[in-house]
């Protein structure tokens, strides 16, 4: 967390001030920053950016906990009517309390936080008054750092038995990996043992005590997000990092896991590209959970902010993009940091706006020197970005696939419960408008006027209007635009989406999936699709409720949907997304192990061991593999010669390990140092002289 100014010391990774002078990104702006300068009249008109939306590509249903926000006990404004009304208008569905690192010093029974500041009127009951008034749910941080399982259980009893609040979601502590165990300590942890193993064992004690009071509560454990410090780091004498220690110990005991994400940096353009990294980082986290036997463990992103131009338009664009990217990748709540926070170092955003380095969505109304924020509780740009989320979709609506043909335009789409389809288009260019051509797959618009909601650069509100549905839309510079169109009558199906998809068997090249039947009419057949970008590839059909797909790529991971087709040829809505993983051949003539030995956030070390399990000696070998994430690369190596071509790496032996004896008689081990920008997922397929090996 980044505490309020003058309330507590800041998290060391969040202390980064915004860049003192904005980088020039694109053409200069006219005064006010809202209109692009005219292009050269002699230049050819640019081609529209193509955006494809696929209604058959389901990415999950928006939960009622999706659009969340942090609230802190040092914030004297947290429960005032004006704030309550603003949060209600933004459709905030989840409120986190008592505020980041304060969760590990806060004692609910007397509303104190020794070593910190607690504002009047911020006690638990007052907070719950706000939660109930705005129609949200709480997510509460049980004090791990200076508390006990009994204190947490007593809070559950007071909240849910005595008061009947029905507080369902509870976290065990905040960022406990920041307790000094890895050398950097901002999080209070009074336990004698501050290791990840001790945290995991203690989480189990908290879960036991809290569920003894109310078995219906959901209790979460703190993890690190892959690609972000201290993921991959190991203290002296340890053989596993935080996640690989904690996950196996809490799997099957905790109900969900918690991560935070502050991508950082000082460049707005770079920060606006980071949501594309989040997909890979969450995929790596899901892989880690799957390895521990908990592939379906829910994930909560309970703190999110960018560290760059926090209260101006760049961060608003980032926020909308990041919220939706996280939700599309299986996160059940995204909680922005913070409601109020206070100003820091003053800077100028790329659009010329003054940035107060304030992580709050509402102004604190204070000053830095002679530069003052807007009046108290004035919404900053990220507030309007969060408000724009419910213009795209509400709880119960279905997230669907969308892909943009330009890195300057991000696209997200929702198929609403009433049949309408909404597309959010984010223009990341501070100077130029972008023209977008929308293309729909598996959805037929009726051609009537569309609803268009726009949050423009430096605006103080969201504009809503109707416009002819030409299929081409102009996005103002640095803006968020949502277009909602209506379905053509008779183009949909009365069939419900197939339910409960699951993988029942998976090998190296085959996978069998099953589902529960569609209702609402007669099913002609079921169709199984694999997502490829915003396209869907048909991989199997079935007249029953299962299908086996052949000729899959070994060691691959894909997202599949099942749809039902009715007798009129219309497809139902897609099932929930299903992750399908294939293994590697178990009867191969070679075997490879890949072991991460160290990590530090933006780099890692790995060892690779290759064994010839076939009957013939191999003299001279070539081992090839491809990194799953585009941000991975090799920066150094030993005991082999490595060459890279994009993300594909080829290793050849040195003179003393060129011979591999048959039948596992010996092995060759080499290592390398990797650099990563975001996720650093392990390669899943290795080929030895062209043969796909067994990966162990």
XYZ file of C-alpha atoms in Angstrom:
696
model
C 0.000 0.000 0.000
C 0.973 3.662 -0.324
C -0.228 5.306 2.884
C -1.607 8.832 3.012
C 0.902 11.639 3.096
C 2.156 12.408 6.610
C 0.324 9.379 7.973
C 2.993 6.677 7.681
C 6.154 5.896 5.766
C 5.540 4.979 2.143
C 6.032 1.544 0.639
C 9.570 1.673 -0.874
C 8.350 0.538 -4.291
C 5.604 3.187 -4.340
C 7.735 6.170 -3.401
C 8.705 6.794 -6.993
C 7.695 10.331 -7.926
C 6.122 10.958 -11.274
C 8.482 12.239 -13.932
C 9.196 15.929 -13.346
C 8.635 16.840 -16.966
C 6.331 14.946 -19.297
C 7.735 13.186 -22.327
C 6.532 14.455 -25.677
C 4.256 11.747 -27.046
C 2.982 12.579 -30.514
C 2.066 16.010 -31.830
C 1.647 19.064 -29.609
C -1.771 19.762 -28.113
C -3.938 22.788 -28.522
C -4.643 24.709 -25.322
C -6.746 22.564 -23.007
C -5.375 19.278 -24.324
C -8.670 17.962 -25.651
C -8.379 18.501 -29.411
C -5.764 17.186 -31.830
C -4.007 19.545 -34.205
C -5.085 19.210 -37.819
C -3.095 16.704 -39.846
C -1.235 17.683 -43.007
C -4.070 18.155 -45.557
C -1.890 16.649 -48.269
C -1.191 13.433 -46.367
C -3.299 10.339 -47.107
C -6.004 9.608 -44.556
C -4.861 6.949 -42.076
C -6.589 3.605 -42.214
C -8.979 2.945 -39.320
C -7.738 0.713 -36.540
C -9.498 -2.633 -36.864
C -11.095 -3.961 -33.679
C -12.654 -7.425 -33.730
C -15.228 -8.456 -31.138
C -16.187 -12.131 -30.844
C -19.386 -12.905 -28.930
C -18.604 -16.641 -29.063
C -15.399 -16.172 -27.080
C -16.451 -16.124 -23.445
C -14.070 -14.763 -20.818
C -16.266 -15.133 -17.756
C -19.134 -13.328 -16.078
C -18.588 -10.028 -14.280
C -18.986 -10.783 -10.545
C -20.675 -8.393 -8.138
C -17.288 -7.964 -6.423
C -15.497 -6.896 -9.620
C -15.193 -3.110 -9.287
C -13.507 -2.566 -5.921
C -11.790 0.209 -3.969
C -9.562 0.547 -0.914
C -10.680 2.543 2.113
C -8.368 3.445 5.014
C -8.882 4.261 8.680
C -6.587 7.281 8.434
C -9.009 8.850 5.932
C -11.351 11.179 7.831
C -13.541 11.518 4.722
C -14.092 7.806 4.163
C -17.677 7.754 5.452
C -19.038 11.243 4.797
C -22.250 11.453 2.720
C -20.582 13.195 -0.214
C -18.077 10.352 -0.566
C -20.764 7.717 -0.138
C -22.784 9.311 -2.943
C -19.765 9.445 -5.257
C -18.905 5.784 -4.632
C -22.514 4.760 -5.191
C -22.609 6.688 -8.468
C -19.434 4.873 -9.592
C -21.077 1.487 -8.825
C -18.323 0.364 -6.466
C -19.103 -3.262 -5.603
C -16.396 -4.080 -3.059
C -14.706 -1.988 -0.338
C -11.436 -3.053 1.292
C -10.706 -2.106 4.936
C -8.861 -1.004 7.085
C -6.260 0.095 4.511
C -3.225 -1.739 3.150
C -0.389 -2.064 5.632
C -2.643 -0.717 8.369
C -4.261 -4.148 8.226
C -1.246 -5.517 10.104
C -1.372 -2.948 12.928
C -5.135 -2.395 13.203
C -7.217 -3.696 16.111
C -10.880 -3.660 15.233
C -12.305 -3.909 18.740
C -11.074 -0.460 19.839
C -10.368 1.072 16.391
C -6.656 1.607 17.054
C -3.511 1.183 14.980
C -0.451 1.579 17.246
C 2.248 3.427 15.345
C -0.249 4.858 12.870
C -3.022 7.445 12.746
C -6.716 6.570 12.946
C -9.147 9.334 12.012
C -12.375 9.868 13.943
C -15.458 8.239 12.501
C -13.602 5.405 10.744
C -14.427 2.478 13.030
C -15.675 -0.803 11.590
C -19.363 -0.093 12.111
C -19.045 3.305 10.421
C -17.272 1.656 7.495
C -20.009 -0.958 7.214
C -22.537 1.854 7.137
C -20.903 3.110 3.955
C -20.678 -0.401 2.506
C -24.377 -1.007 3.065
C -25.432 2.435 1.833
C -23.663 2.056 -1.517
C -24.750 -1.575 -1.963
C -21.236 -3.034 -1.865
C -19.532 -5.911 -0.051
C -16.575 -5.644 2.328
C -13.248 -7.396 2.019
C -11.521 -7.187 5.400
C -7.851 -7.554 6.352
C -7.455 -9.673 9.480
C -4.450 -8.451 11.471
C -1.620 -10.942 10.961
C 1.377 -8.732 11.739
C 0.454 -7.770 15.318
C -2.730 -9.786 15.804
C -3.758 -13.372 16.485
C -6.103 -15.977 15.036
C -8.349 -15.415 18.055
C -8.596 -11.673 17.356
C -9.567 -12.454 13.755
C -12.153 -15.016 14.893
C -13.626 -12.494 17.325
C -13.957 -10.002 14.463
C -15.786 -12.601 12.375
C -18.119 -13.266 15.311
C -18.851 -9.573 15.818
C -19.337 -8.892 12.109
C -21.432 -11.878 11.141
C -23.014 -13.250 14.321
C -23.510 -10.182 16.510
C -24.166 -7.614 13.785
C -25.296 -9.832 10.917
C -23.205 -7.971 8.324
C -22.530 -11.085 6.261
C -18.877 -10.164 5.677
C -17.808 -12.967 3.345
C -14.239 -12.157 2.246
C -11.269 -11.895 4.619
C -7.545 -11.540 3.965
C -4.897 -12.792 6.366
C -2.597 -9.787 6.509
C -1.394 -7.434 3.815
C 1.982 -7.589 2.024
C 3.699 -9.966 4.455
C 6.492 -10.683 1.971
C 7.536 -7.116 2.847
C 8.188 -7.998 6.496
C 11.982 -7.760 6.157
C 12.548 -11.438 5.409
C 13.919 -10.523 1.986
C 15.728 -7.413 3.205
C 13.054 -4.784 2.644
C 10.585 -4.293 5.470
C 7.562 -2.027 5.377
C 5.006 -4.500 6.726
C 4.616 -5.102 10.467
C 5.226 -8.735 11.415
C 5.891 -9.443 15.089
C 6.263 -13.209 14.632
C 9.624 -14.667 15.619
C 9.682 -16.564 12.325
C 8.987 -14.287 9.350
C 9.557 -16.889 6.634
C 6.976 -17.749 3.972
C 6.582 -21.213 5.528
C 5.723 -19.668 8.893
C 3.206 -17.351 7.256
C 1.536 -20.261 5.453
C 1.272 -22.386 8.591
C -0.152 -19.451 10.518
C -2.677 -18.764 7.730
C -4.037 -22.258 8.288
C -4.482 -21.416 11.983
C -6.368 -18.234 11.049
C -8.587 -20.151 8.626
C -9.390 -22.761 11.268
C -10.245 -20.189 13.940
C -12.325 -17.960 11.648
C -14.317 -20.791 10.057
C -15.047 -22.247 13.499
C -17.109 -19.100 14.073
C -18.649 -18.837 10.601
C -17.992 -21.716 8.172
C -19.310 -19.629 5.264
C -16.513 -17.039 5.294
C -13.872 -17.083 2.550
C -10.320 -16.571 3.786
C -7.427 -15.543 1.520
C -3.636 -15.881 1.668
C -1.096 -13.344 0.404
C 1.041 -14.196 -2.633
C 3.423 -12.294 -4.876
C 2.547 -11.586 -8.504
C 5.027 -13.285 -10.881
C 7.439 -10.853 -12.459
C 7.211 -8.462 -9.507
C 9.574 -8.311 -6.534
C 10.021 -10.434 -4.429
C 8.740 -13.185 -6.700
C 11.543 -15.675 -7.261
C 13.647 -14.334 -4.377
C 14.884 -16.802 -1.754
C 16.410 -15.952 1.608
C 19.583 -17.614 2.826
C 19.175 -21.363 3.214
C 15.821 -21.532 1.407
C 15.093 -23.601 -1.684
C 11.753 -22.049 -2.672
C 10.496 -18.519 -3.078
C 7.383 -17.077 -1.403
C 4.775 -18.481 -3.789
C 6.295 -21.936 -4.176
C 6.463 -22.193 -0.382
C 3.077 -20.749 0.526
C 0.839 -22.222 -2.192
C 1.352 -25.937 -1.415
C 0.783 -25.284 2.301
C -2.456 -23.305 1.916
C -3.932 -25.159 -1.089
C -7.175 -26.797 -0.026
C -7.228 -24.772 3.210
C -7.405 -21.106 2.201
C -10.279 -20.169 -0.105
C -8.521 -17.679 -2.381
C -5.194 -15.945 -2.911
C -4.304 -12.263 -2.973
C -1.876 -10.288 -5.136
C -1.100 -6.592 -5.617
C 0.127 -4.833 -8.741
C 1.938 -1.505 -9.085
C 3.780 -1.751 -12.420
C 5.768 1.436 -11.785
C 8.001 3.369 -14.148
C 8.230 7.048 -15.007
C 7.018 7.077 -18.600
C 3.316 7.342 -19.406
C 3.532 5.515 -22.729
C 5.373 2.591 -21.150
C 2.953 2.457 -18.226
C -0.017 2.358 -20.617
C 1.415 -0.803 -22.214
C 1.761 -2.689 -18.926
C -1.793 -4.149 -18.845
C -0.701 -6.405 -21.707
C 1.903 -7.878 -19.307
C -0.718 -8.547 -16.647
C -2.283 -11.372 -18.668
C 1.013 -13.312 -18.674
C 1.688 -12.626 -15.010
C -1.737 -13.904 -13.996
C -1.323 -16.912 -16.306
C 1.935 -17.745 -14.541
C 0.200 -17.408 -11.176
C -2.577 -19.766 -12.312
C 0.130 -22.214 -13.462
C 1.732 -22.079 -10.012
C -1.631 -22.816 -8.403
C -2.245 -25.679 -10.845
C 1.157 -27.207 -10.056
C 0.133 -27.333 -6.393
C -3.152 -29.050 -7.203
C -5.298 -25.917 -6.871
C -6.018 -24.899 -10.486
C -9.402 -23.372 -9.649
C -8.320 -21.326 -6.624
C -9.811 -17.814 -7.002
C -7.517 -14.789 -7.254
C -8.160 -11.321 -5.800
C -6.195 -8.250 -6.936
C -6.755 -6.177 -3.805
C -4.402 -3.294 -4.627
C -3.896 -1.714 -8.041
C -2.326 1.548 -9.163
C 0.374 2.528 -11.612
C 2.914 4.753 -9.792
C 2.815 7.097 -12.830
C 0.792 10.340 -13.164
C -1.568 8.966 -10.547
C -4.440 11.457 -10.598
C -4.442 12.465 -14.273
C -5.645 10.960 -17.536
C -2.795 8.486 -18.211
C -3.605 6.664 -14.991
C -7.312 6.709 -15.794
C -6.628 4.967 -19.113
C -4.334 2.497 -17.364
C -6.927 1.840 -14.664
C -9.786 0.986 -17.015
C -7.527 -1.256 -19.106
C -6.020 -3.001 -16.068
C -9.342 -3.625 -14.308
C -10.774 -5.339 -17.364
C -7.593 -7.255 -18.207
C -7.532 -8.684 -14.692
C -11.209 -9.652 -14.807
C -10.744 -11.308 -18.202
C -7.972 -13.388 -16.668
C -10.023 -14.827 -13.838
C -9.645 -12.271 -11.022
C -12.850 -11.906 -8.973
C -12.192 -8.462 -7.515
C -9.933 -5.549 -8.462
C -9.550 -2.956 -5.701
C -8.041 0.402 -6.660
C -5.629 2.099 -4.287
C -7.104 4.429 -2.908
C -10.189 6.524 -2.015
C -8.143 9.453 -0.647
C -4.379 9.538 -0.357
C -2.907 13.055 -0.432
C -0.492 14.855 -2.787
C 3.190 14.170 -3.290
C 5.702 15.567 -5.758
C 4.052 17.804 -8.375
C 4.641 17.042 -12.061
C 3.113 17.618 -15.482
C 1.381 14.824 -17.398
C 1.874 14.384 -21.164
C -1.377 16.262 -21.845
C -0.154 19.296 -19.884
C -2.307 18.622 -16.826
C -0.897 19.088 -13.331
C -0.407 15.782 -11.571
C -0.382 15.877 -7.775
C 1.122 12.393 -7.348
C -2.067 11.513 -5.452
C -3.072 7.849 -5.470
C -6.624 8.660 -4.419
C -9.618 8.808 -6.730
C -10.927 11.831 -4.778
C -9.037 15.017 -3.944
C -7.803 15.569 -0.406
C -7.993 19.311 -1.000
C -4.467 19.938 0.322
C -1.407 21.694 -1.058
C 2.259 21.126 -1.797
C 3.889 24.516 -1.403
C 1.758 26.945 -3.378
C 0.281 24.220 -5.652
C -3.094 23.068 -4.362
C -5.342 20.212 -5.289
C -8.940 20.854 -6.360
C -11.510 21.261 -3.566
C -11.975 18.362 -1.161
C -13.635 15.273 -2.706
C -13.369 16.517 -6.275
C -13.118 13.377 -8.429
C -9.790 12.803 -10.142
C -9.569 11.168 -13.574
C -9.273 7.570 -12.222
C -12.655 8.010 -10.513
C -14.273 8.580 -13.886
C -12.376 5.625 -15.370
C -13.821 3.351 -12.683
C -17.248 4.853 -13.363
C -16.818 4.024 -17.057
C -16.514 0.322 -16.200
C -20.220 0.011 -15.463
C -21.014 1.779 -18.740
C -19.373 -1.268 -20.340
C -20.839 -4.007 -18.160
C -22.559 -4.735 -14.866
C -22.456 -7.822 -12.649
C -23.963 -10.767 -14.496
C -22.903 -9.526 -17.931
C -20.452 -11.669 -19.907
C -16.933 -10.590 -20.826
C -16.131 -11.585 -24.415
C -13.115 -11.489 -26.699
C -11.905 -8.263 -28.296
C -8.665 -7.526 -30.143
C -7.240 -4.283 -31.486
C -5.020 -3.808 -34.514
C -3.018 -1.002 -32.877
C -1.056 -0.742 -29.613
C -2.473 2.778 -29.230
C -6.022 1.434 -28.885
C -7.027 -1.043 -26.188
C -10.343 -2.869 -26.611
C -12.593 -4.768 -24.203
C -16.106 -6.080 -24.808
C -19.143 -7.283 -22.880
C -22.273 -9.151 -23.992
C -24.988 -7.810 -21.737
C -27.748 -9.845 -20.154
C -30.357 -7.979 -22.232
C -28.613 -8.970 -25.484
C -26.836 -5.660 -26.158
C -23.110 -5.665 -26.884
C -20.771 -2.996 -25.479
C -17.186 -2.268 -26.514
C -14.736 -0.100 -24.548
C -12.094 1.597 -26.701
C -9.146 3.314 -24.996
C -7.097 5.793 -27.026
C -3.611 5.974 -25.496
C -2.382 8.760 -27.787
C -2.289 12.102 -25.910
C -2.306 14.166 -29.097
C -4.232 12.441 -31.869
C -7.703 11.064 -32.321
C -7.927 7.455 -33.483
C -10.516 6.121 -35.922
C -11.699 2.587 -35.185
C -13.621 0.168 -37.395
C -15.591 -2.312 -35.282
C -16.071 -5.820 -36.658
C -18.370 -8.317 -34.952
C -18.127 -12.102 -35.001
C -21.113 -14.210 -33.899
C -23.202 -11.080 -33.283
C -25.461 -9.175 -35.682
C -26.180 -5.522 -34.785
C -29.624 -4.265 -35.774
C -28.250 -1.094 -37.346
C -30.104 1.254 -35.004
C -28.432 4.152 -33.223
C -25.725 3.224 -30.742
C -25.210 4.599 -27.240
C -21.815 6.253 -26.937
C -20.283 7.123 -23.547
C -17.017 9.076 -23.567
C -14.605 10.252 -20.906
C -12.393 12.847 -22.568
C -9.008 14.133 -21.519
C -9.234 16.579 -18.591
C -13.023 16.303 -18.508
C -14.939 16.523 -15.239
C -17.723 14.131 -16.254
C -18.697 11.389 -18.693
C -20.545 12.393 -21.872
C -23.403 10.154 -23.030
C -25.109 10.410 -26.412
C -26.604 8.369 -29.239
C -25.044 8.217 -32.690
C -25.703 6.447 -36.010
C -24.163 2.975 -35.968
C -21.856 3.296 -38.966
C -19.390 0.778 -37.563
C -16.624 3.392 -37.556
C -15.918 5.516 -34.512
C -13.570 8.405 -33.749
C -11.853 8.322 -30.372
C -10.692 11.671 -28.935
C -7.061 11.870 -27.759
C -6.388 10.242 -24.366
C -9.980 9.063 -24.004
C -12.160 6.141 -22.942
C -15.143 5.493 -25.229
C -17.821 2.827 -24.830
C -20.083 1.958 -27.767
C -23.239 -0.084 -27.099
C -25.162 -1.656 -29.988
C -28.336 -3.727 -30.093
C -28.872 -7.224 -31.563
C -30.836 -7.885 -34.727
C -34.201 -9.439 -33.935
C -34.209 -13.211 -34.341
C -30.418 -13.497 -34.565
C -29.897 -15.024 -31.133
C -30.593 -18.424 -29.630
C -32.916 -19.275 -26.754
C -30.450 -21.919 -25.589
C -28.525 -21.236 -22.409
C -24.747 -21.493 -22.342
C -23.435 -24.993 -21.605
C -22.501 -25.198 -17.932
C -19.648 -26.366 -15.711
C -17.005 -27.128 -18.360
C -14.129 -29.244 -17.110
C -11.176 -31.252 -18.368
C -11.682 -34.932 -17.640
C -8.493 -36.227 -19.290
C -5.434 -34.711 -20.966
C -2.372 -36.257 -22.570
C 0.393 -34.902 -24.773
C -1.758 -34.476 -27.877
C -5.350 -35.129 -26.740
C -7.778 -33.691 -24.219
C -11.297 -34.682 -23.224
C -13.709 -32.051 -21.916
C -17.234 -32.316 -20.539
C -20.069 -29.943 -19.618
C -23.659 -29.856 -18.419
C -26.445 -29.514 -21.004
C -27.898 -26.295 -22.342
C -31.520 -25.545 -21.531
C -34.198 -23.485 -23.217
C -34.737 -25.527 -26.363
C -33.586 -28.400 -28.529
C -29.829 -28.701 -29.053
C -28.700 -29.761 -32.524
C -25.077 -30.177 -31.437
C -22.402 -28.778 -29.156
C -19.294 -27.108 -30.542
C -15.931 -26.776 -28.806
C -13.858 -23.713 -29.702
C -10.296 -22.738 -28.864
C -9.573 -19.027 -28.421
C -6.892 -17.535 -30.672
C -6.758 -13.811 -30.106
C -10.302 -12.620 -30.789
C -10.830 -15.522 -33.179
C -12.265 -18.902 -32.254
C -11.130 -22.140 -33.861
C -13.629 -25.007 -33.947
C -11.823 -28.080 -32.594
C -14.659 -30.560 -31.956
C -18.410 -31.158 -32.197
C -20.579 -33.504 -30.178
C -24.216 -34.476 -29.803
C -23.525 -35.403 -26.169
C -21.977 -33.527 -23.268
C -18.340 -34.455 -23.793
C -15.781 -34.393 -26.578
C -12.218 -35.553 -27.162
C -9.927 -33.300 -29.172
C -6.942 -34.806 -31.002
C -3.758 -33.474 -32.621
C -3.035 -30.903 -29.938
C 0.421 -29.407 -29.461
C 2.360 -31.058 -26.606
C 3.024 -28.815 -23.630
C 0.493 -26.208 -24.699
C -2.044 -24.199 -22.705
C -5.231 -22.917 -24.290
C -8.581 -21.365 -23.408
C -11.658 -23.175 -24.702
C -15.402 -22.489 -24.775
C -18.330 -24.792 -25.428
C -21.403 -23.486 -27.283
C -24.699 -25.132 -28.211
C -26.151 -24.775 -31.716
C -29.929 -24.921 -32.131
C -31.965 -26.277 -35.028
C -32.030 -22.815 -36.652
C -28.243 -22.746 -36.770
C -27.911 -20.129 -34.024
C -25.243 -20.461 -31.360
C -25.896 -20.078 -27.645
C -23.740 -17.873 -25.503
C -20.356 -19.440 -24.722
C -19.642 -21.413 -21.585
C -17.300 -20.085 -18.953
C -13.713 -20.230 -20.219
C -11.862 -23.482 -19.639
C -8.078 -23.746 -19.392
C -6.766 -26.866 -21.129
C -3.156 -27.956 -20.631
C -1.432 -30.765 -22.518
C 1.595 -32.636 -21.244
C 4.642 -33.952 -23.046
C 5.134 -37.505 -24.382
C 5.886 -39.971 -21.617
C 7.505 -42.447 -24.033
C 9.977 -40.039 -25.602
C 13.630 -40.947 -26.112
C 14.773 -37.844 -24.201
C 13.969 -36.165 -20.901
C 14.417 -32.536 -19.801
C 14.065 -30.778 -16.464
C 13.881 -26.999 -16.127
C 14.569 -25.523 -12.690
C 14.348 -21.878 -11.671
C 17.122 -21.318 -9.138
C 16.803 -17.588 -8.404
C 14.764 -14.540 -9.302
C 14.743 -10.826 -8.568
C 11.680 -9.365 -10.272
C 13.187 -8.447 -13.625
C 15.618 -11.344 -14.009
C 16.119 -14.977 -13.104
C 18.522 -17.918 -13.221
C 17.550 -21.351 -14.522
C 19.216 -24.732 -14.926
C 18.310 -27.144 -17.731
C 19.191 -30.845 -17.577
C 18.853 -33.020 -20.684
C 19.015 -36.832 -20.633
C 19.089 -39.294 -23.518
C 16.643 -42.082 -22.603
C 16.801 -43.750 -26.030
C 18.879 -46.824 -27.011
C 21.504 -45.026 -29.131
C 24.373 -42.747 -28.112
C 23.978 -39.089 -29.107
C 27.183 -37.324 -30.067
C 26.565 -33.643 -30.558
C 23.116 -32.353 -29.630
C 20.854 -29.377 -30.147
C 18.191 -28.556 -27.564
C 15.559 -26.005 -28.580
C 12.801 -24.329 -26.571
C 10.588 -21.243 -26.771
C 9.755 -18.861 -23.938
C 5.974 -18.582 -23.393
C 6.168 -14.852 -22.566
C 7.318 -12.212 -25.028
C 9.161 -10.344 -22.262
C 11.610 -13.210 -21.596
C 15.122 -13.375 -23.035
C 18.545 -14.887 -22.347
C 21.205 -12.491 -21.076
C 23.970 -14.947 -20.103
C 24.715 -18.674 -20.060
C 27.201 -21.356 -18.981
C 28.055 -25.008 -19.735
C 26.449 -24.705 -23.193
C 26.282 -22.255 -26.080
C 22.922 -20.491 -26.389
C 21.570 -18.514 -29.331
C 18.249 -16.692 -29.483
C 15.926 -15.940 -32.363
C 13.063 -13.933 -30.932
C 11.697 -16.026 -28.081
C 13.180 -19.287 -29.403
C 16.431 -20.441 -27.800
C 18.827 -23.055 -29.193
C 21.439 -24.679 -26.949
C 24.435 -26.671 -28.191
C 27.073 -28.391 -26.041
C 30.557 -27.384 -25.088
C 33.338 -29.841 -25.858
C 33.124 -31.834 -22.627
C 29.353 -32.528 -22.517
C 28.633 -33.239 -26.187
C 28.025 -36.973 -25.724
C 24.820 -38.286 -24.179
C 24.993 -41.963 -23.297
C 21.977 -44.184 -24.102
C 19.329 -45.266 -21.603
C 19.943 -42.383 -19.233
C 23.616 -43.217 -18.740
C 24.488 -39.574 -18.142
C 23.007 -36.078 -18.425
C 24.146 -32.643 -19.549
C 23.263 -29.669 -17.402
C 23.637 -26.040 -18.408
C 22.353 -22.801 -17.000
C 21.424 -19.320 -18.091
C 20.467 -15.927 -16.753
C 17.218 -14.587 -18.107
C 15.782 -11.094 -18.255
C 12.055 -10.607 -17.910
C 9.675 -7.715 -18.374
C 6.571 -9.107 -16.733
C 5.935 -12.847 -16.631
C 8.744 -15.388 -16.932
C 6.833 -18.610 -17.465
C 8.944 -21.765 -17.846
C 9.197 -23.248 -21.339
C 6.915 -26.274 -21.670
C 8.297 -28.000 -24.775
C 11.927 -28.970 -25.408
C 13.149 -30.732 -28.534
C 16.412 -32.691 -28.630
C 17.666 -32.953 -32.220
C 14.058 -32.426 -33.291
C 12.448 -34.954 -30.920
C 9.914 -33.658 -28.384
C 11.209 -34.657 -24.949
C 9.427 -35.638 -21.767
C 9.446 -32.609 -19.465
C 9.785 -33.416 -15.778
